[in-house]
Amino acid sequence: RRRTRPPTSTSQTMALLQRLSSSSRRFLSHPQRFVPTPITPSPSSPSLHKASKRWHGDGPGPDAPTVSLTFVNPDDTTTTISARVGETLLQSAHRTGIEMEGACEGVCACSTCHVILEQGLYDELLDGMEEGALGEDEEDMLDMAFGLSQTSRLGCQVKVGVNMDGSVITLPKATRNFYVDGHKPKPH
């Protein structure tokens, strides 16, 4: 399609309007008739408020109950932290200085917060999910993860719960960062 200059005369404007579709012509001649229709979720469609993805935010406050989690670092050392119930593993790691990358800052758009869970915890978390399976977005991102295992999850998608007290979370030996190799965002 070739680009044209904006019309400079009434006759050029009329020629342009004739080439437009009928709905475009109606809109241009009566724009007040075209009011955007608000989107309301139907009972059969999932509500926007029930999204499983965690977006930017502070998570629970400092008064939230805590559980003890032990992270096995890539160099095989261990670090035990107090994680707040309700925050994600990624938020807990960033808040306590654990070296978990999270290049997309927790929006399920990378695999740099990949963690490996104990089998029992993995099964328990799956049992608590809507369809008893990982979401399609998380599965797609895990396909790109380094060192994928049967109990792999994304740290940004795992909410800390009271049932996780004493759990061991293993960080893989490396990550694949397609954003910028080595980019590590600072938490807000």
Tab-separated table of C-alpha atoms in Angstrom:
chain	number	residue	atom	x	y	z
A	1	ARG	CA	0.000	0.000	0.000
A	2	ARG	CA	1.390	3.372	-0.907
A	3	ARG	CA	1.342	6.307	1.465
A	4	THR	CA	-0.630	9.396	0.501
A	5	ARG	CA	-0.415	12.929	1.726
A	6	PRO	CA	-3.181	14.239	3.953
A	7	PRO	CA	-5.973	15.910	1.963
A	8	THR	CA	-5.536	19.633	1.543
A	9	SER	CA	-8.854	20.556	-0.045
A	10	THR	CA	-12.513	19.741	0.423
A	11	SER	CA	-12.610	17.767	-2.807
A	12	GLN	CA	-9.634	15.662	-1.692
A	13	THR	CA	-11.335	15.058	1.675
A	14	MET	CA	-14.533	13.936	-0.067
A	15	ALA	CA	-12.582	11.588	-2.340
A	16	LEU	CA	-10.893	10.060	0.717
A	17	LEU	CA	-14.223	9.597	2.520
A	18	GLN	CA	-15.654	7.783	-0.492
A	19	ARG	CA	-12.805	5.254	-0.342
A	20	LEU	CA	-13.426	4.536	3.353
A	21	SER	CA	-15.730	1.771	4.491
A	22	SER	CA	-19.291	2.699	5.409
A	23	SER	CA	-18.649	2.214	9.156
A	24	SER	CA	-15.611	4.516	9.005
A	25	ARG	CA	-17.670	7.140	7.207
A	26	ARG	CA	-20.401	6.917	9.875
A	27	PHE	CA	-17.823	7.291	12.637
A	28	LEU	CA	-16.184	10.315	11.041
A	29	SER	CA	-19.522	12.040	10.474
A	30	HIS	CA	-21.061	11.152	13.897
A	31	PRO	CA	-18.271	10.264	16.394
A	32	GLN	CA	-20.546	10.823	19.418
A	33	ARG	CA	-22.601	7.731	18.424
A	34	PHE	CA	-19.644	5.436	18.867
A	35	VAL	CA	-19.211	4.939	22.607
A	36	PRO	CA	-16.858	2.159	23.700
A	37	THR	CA	-18.680	-0.798	25.219
A	38	PRO	CA	-17.314	-1.810	28.631
A	39	ILE	CA	-16.042	-5.375	28.869
A	40	THR	CA	-17.833	-7.376	31.525
A	41	PRO	CA	-16.763	-10.969	32.172
A	42	SER	CA	-19.510	-13.523	31.689
A	43	PRO	CA	-20.135	-16.259	34.283
A	44	SER	CA	-18.603	-18.803	31.901
A	45	SER	CA	-15.405	-16.833	31.269
A	46	PRO	CA	-12.713	-16.401	33.910
A	47	SER	CA	-12.672	-13.083	35.714
A	48	LEU	CA	-9.744	-10.785	35.143
A	49	HIS	CA	-9.262	-10.702	38.907
A	50	LYS	CA	-8.624	-14.438	39.103
A	51	ALA	CA	-5.460	-14.368	36.994
A	52	SER	CA	-2.782	-16.722	38.251
A	53	LYS	CA	0.119	-14.550	37.172
A	54	ARG	CA	1.708	-12.325	39.780
A	55	TRP	CA	2.422	-8.812	38.554
A	56	HIS	CA	4.515	-6.072	40.084
A	57	GLY	CA	3.795	-5.339	43.713
A	58	ASP	CA	5.200	-5.416	47.183
A	59	GLY	CA	3.532	-8.624	48.346
A	60	PRO	CA	2.450	-9.091	51.952
A	61	GLY	CA	3.624	-6.647	54.562
A	62	PRO	CA	6.264	-7.212	57.239
A	63	ASP	CA	3.600	-8.400	59.705
A	64	ALA	CA	2.659	-11.404	57.537
A	65	PRO	CA	3.286	-14.841	59.036
A	66	THR	CA	6.552	-16.440	57.953
A	67	VAL	CA	7.820	-19.922	57.163
A	68	SER	CA	11.355	-21.243	57.023
A	69	LEU	CA	12.650	-22.131	53.536
A	70	THR	CA	16.077	-23.473	52.654
A	71	PHE	CA	17.540	-22.605	49.279
A	72	VAL	CA	20.263	-24.794	47.764
A	73	ASN	CA	22.379	-22.307	45.818
A	74	PRO	CA	24.060	-23.067	42.466
A	75	ASP	CA	27.378	-23.594	44.294
A	76	ASP	CA	25.679	-26.226	46.545
A	77	THR	CA	25.764	-24.040	49.672
A	78	THR	CA	22.475	-23.629	51.534
A	79	THR	CA	20.743	-20.504	52.785
A	80	THR	CA	17.748	-20.600	55.128
A	81	ILE	CA	15.378	-17.652	55.020
A	82	SER	CA	12.104	-16.530	56.583
A	83	ALA	CA	9.639	-16.232	53.703
A	84	ARG	CA	6.405	-14.306	54.129
A	85	VAL	CA	3.229	-16.271	53.523
A	86	GLY	CA	1.541	-14.878	50.412
A	87	GLU	CA	4.612	-13.636	48.560
A	88	THR	CA	6.162	-15.568	45.686
A	89	LEU	CA	9.419	-17.472	45.914
A	90	LEU	CA	10.919	-14.824	43.633
A	91	GLN	CA	9.816	-11.999	45.959
A	92	SER	CA	11.167	-13.903	48.987
A	93	ALA	CA	14.487	-14.481	47.241
A	94	HIS	CA	14.874	-10.838	46.202
A	95	ARG	CA	13.863	-9.552	49.638
A	96	THR	CA	16.403	-11.776	51.422
A	97	GLY	CA	19.331	-11.543	48.990
A	98	ILE	CA	19.074	-15.002	47.399
A	99	GLU	CA	20.655	-15.009	43.906
A	100	MET	CA	17.497	-15.697	41.902
A	101	GLU	CA	17.522	-13.709	38.695
A	102	GLY	CA	13.909	-12.960	37.683
A	103	ALA	CA	14.766	-10.980	34.520
A	104	CYS	CA	11.100	-10.286	33.685
A	105	GLU	CA	10.478	-9.092	37.250
A	106	GLY	CA	7.897	-11.758	37.971
A	107	VAL	CA	5.457	-11.569	35.064
A	108	CYS	CA	5.950	-15.135	33.755
A	109	ALA	CA	7.811	-13.966	30.651
A	110	CYS	CA	11.173	-15.708	31.161
A	111	SER	CA	12.625	-18.745	32.895
A	112	THR	CA	15.330	-17.089	34.997
A	113	CYS	CA	13.491	-17.692	38.295
A	114	HIS	CA	13.425	-21.445	37.622
A	115	VAL	CA	13.479	-23.493	40.835
A	116	ILE	CA	13.441	-27.218	41.539
A	117	LEU	CA	11.099	-28.325	44.302
A	118	GLU	CA	10.987	-31.464	46.412
A	119	GLN	CA	8.610	-34.065	44.916
A	120	GLY	CA	6.150	-33.912	47.833
A	121	LEU	CA	5.893	-30.112	47.722
A	122	TYR	CA	5.588	-30.125	43.925
A	123	ASP	CA	2.702	-32.631	44.082
A	124	GLU	CA	0.991	-30.703	46.884
A	125	LEU	CA	1.186	-27.435	44.947
A	126	LEU	CA	-0.192	-29.107	41.805
A	127	ASP	CA	-3.097	-30.572	43.781
A	128	GLY	CA	-4.009	-27.037	44.879
A	129	MET	CA	-4.068	-25.671	41.318
A	130	GLU	CA	-7.280	-25.182	39.338
A	131	GLU	CA	-6.837	-27.997	36.842
A	132	GLY	CA	-4.198	-29.936	38.754
A	133	ALA	CA	-1.589	-28.845	36.210
A	134	LEU	CA	0.730	-25.940	35.475
A	135	GLY	CA	-0.644	-23.074	33.437
A	136	GLU	CA	0.201	-22.943	29.753
A	137	ASP	CA	2.313	-19.772	30.156
A	138	GLU	CA	4.430	-21.333	32.891
A	139	GLU	CA	4.901	-24.536	30.889
A	140	ASP	CA	5.997	-22.525	27.853
A	141	MET	CA	8.573	-20.609	29.882
A	142	LEU	CA	9.841	-23.763	31.597
A	143	ASP	CA	10.542	-25.260	28.165
A	144	MET	CA	13.368	-22.706	27.935
A	145	ALA	CA	14.763	-23.327	31.429
A	146	PHE	CA	18.273	-24.639	31.990
A	147	GLY	CA	18.411	-27.930	33.896
A	148	LEU	CA	14.692	-28.681	33.705
A	149	SER	CA	13.497	-31.469	36.004
A	150	GLN	CA	10.211	-33.240	36.756
A	151	THR	CA	9.618	-30.892	39.710
A	152	SER	CA	10.619	-27.600	38.070
A	153	ARG	CA	8.531	-24.484	38.616
A	154	LEU	CA	8.969	-20.751	38.097
A	155	GLY	CA	9.629	-18.944	41.355
A	156	CYS	CA	7.381	-16.058	40.283
A	157	GLN	CA	4.413	-18.443	40.055
A	158	VAL	CA	4.808	-20.220	43.403
A	159	LYS	CA	3.129	-18.480	46.325
A	160	VAL	CA	4.620	-19.211	49.730
A	161	GLY	CA	2.111	-21.013	51.941
A	162	VAL	CA	2.138	-22.267	55.530
A	163	ASN	CA	2.417	-25.815	54.161
A	164	MET	CA	5.885	-24.950	52.814
A	165	ASP	CA	7.539	-24.541	56.235
A	166	GLY	CA	10.875	-26.395	56.221
A	167	SER	CA	10.886	-26.990	52.453
A	168	VAL	CA	14.053	-27.126	50.381
A	169	ILE	CA	14.139	-25.189	47.090
A	170	THR	CA	17.024	-25.874	44.713
A	171	LEU	CA	18.324	-23.242	42.317
A	172	PRO	CA	19.687	-24.595	39.021
A	173	LYS	CA	23.393	-24.295	38.224
A	174	ALA	CA	22.685	-21.695	35.506
A	175	THR	CA	19.876	-19.727	33.859
A	176	ARG	CA	19.063	-18.828	30.270
A	177	ASN	CA	18.443	-15.122	30.028
A	178	PHE	CA	17.183	-14.209	26.565
A	179	TYR	CA	16.639	-10.572	27.580
A	180	VAL	CA	20.282	-9.602	28.082
A	181	ASP	CA	22.718	-12.201	29.251
A	182	GLY	CA	23.622	-11.431	32.825
A	183	HIS	CA	20.841	-8.829	33.359
A	184	LYS	CA	19.632	-8.955	36.935
A	185	PRO	CA	16.853	-6.488	37.710
A	186	LYS	CA	16.741	-4.802	41.070
A	187	PRO	CA	13.455	-5.293	42.979
A	188	HIS	CA	11.318	-2.170	43.308
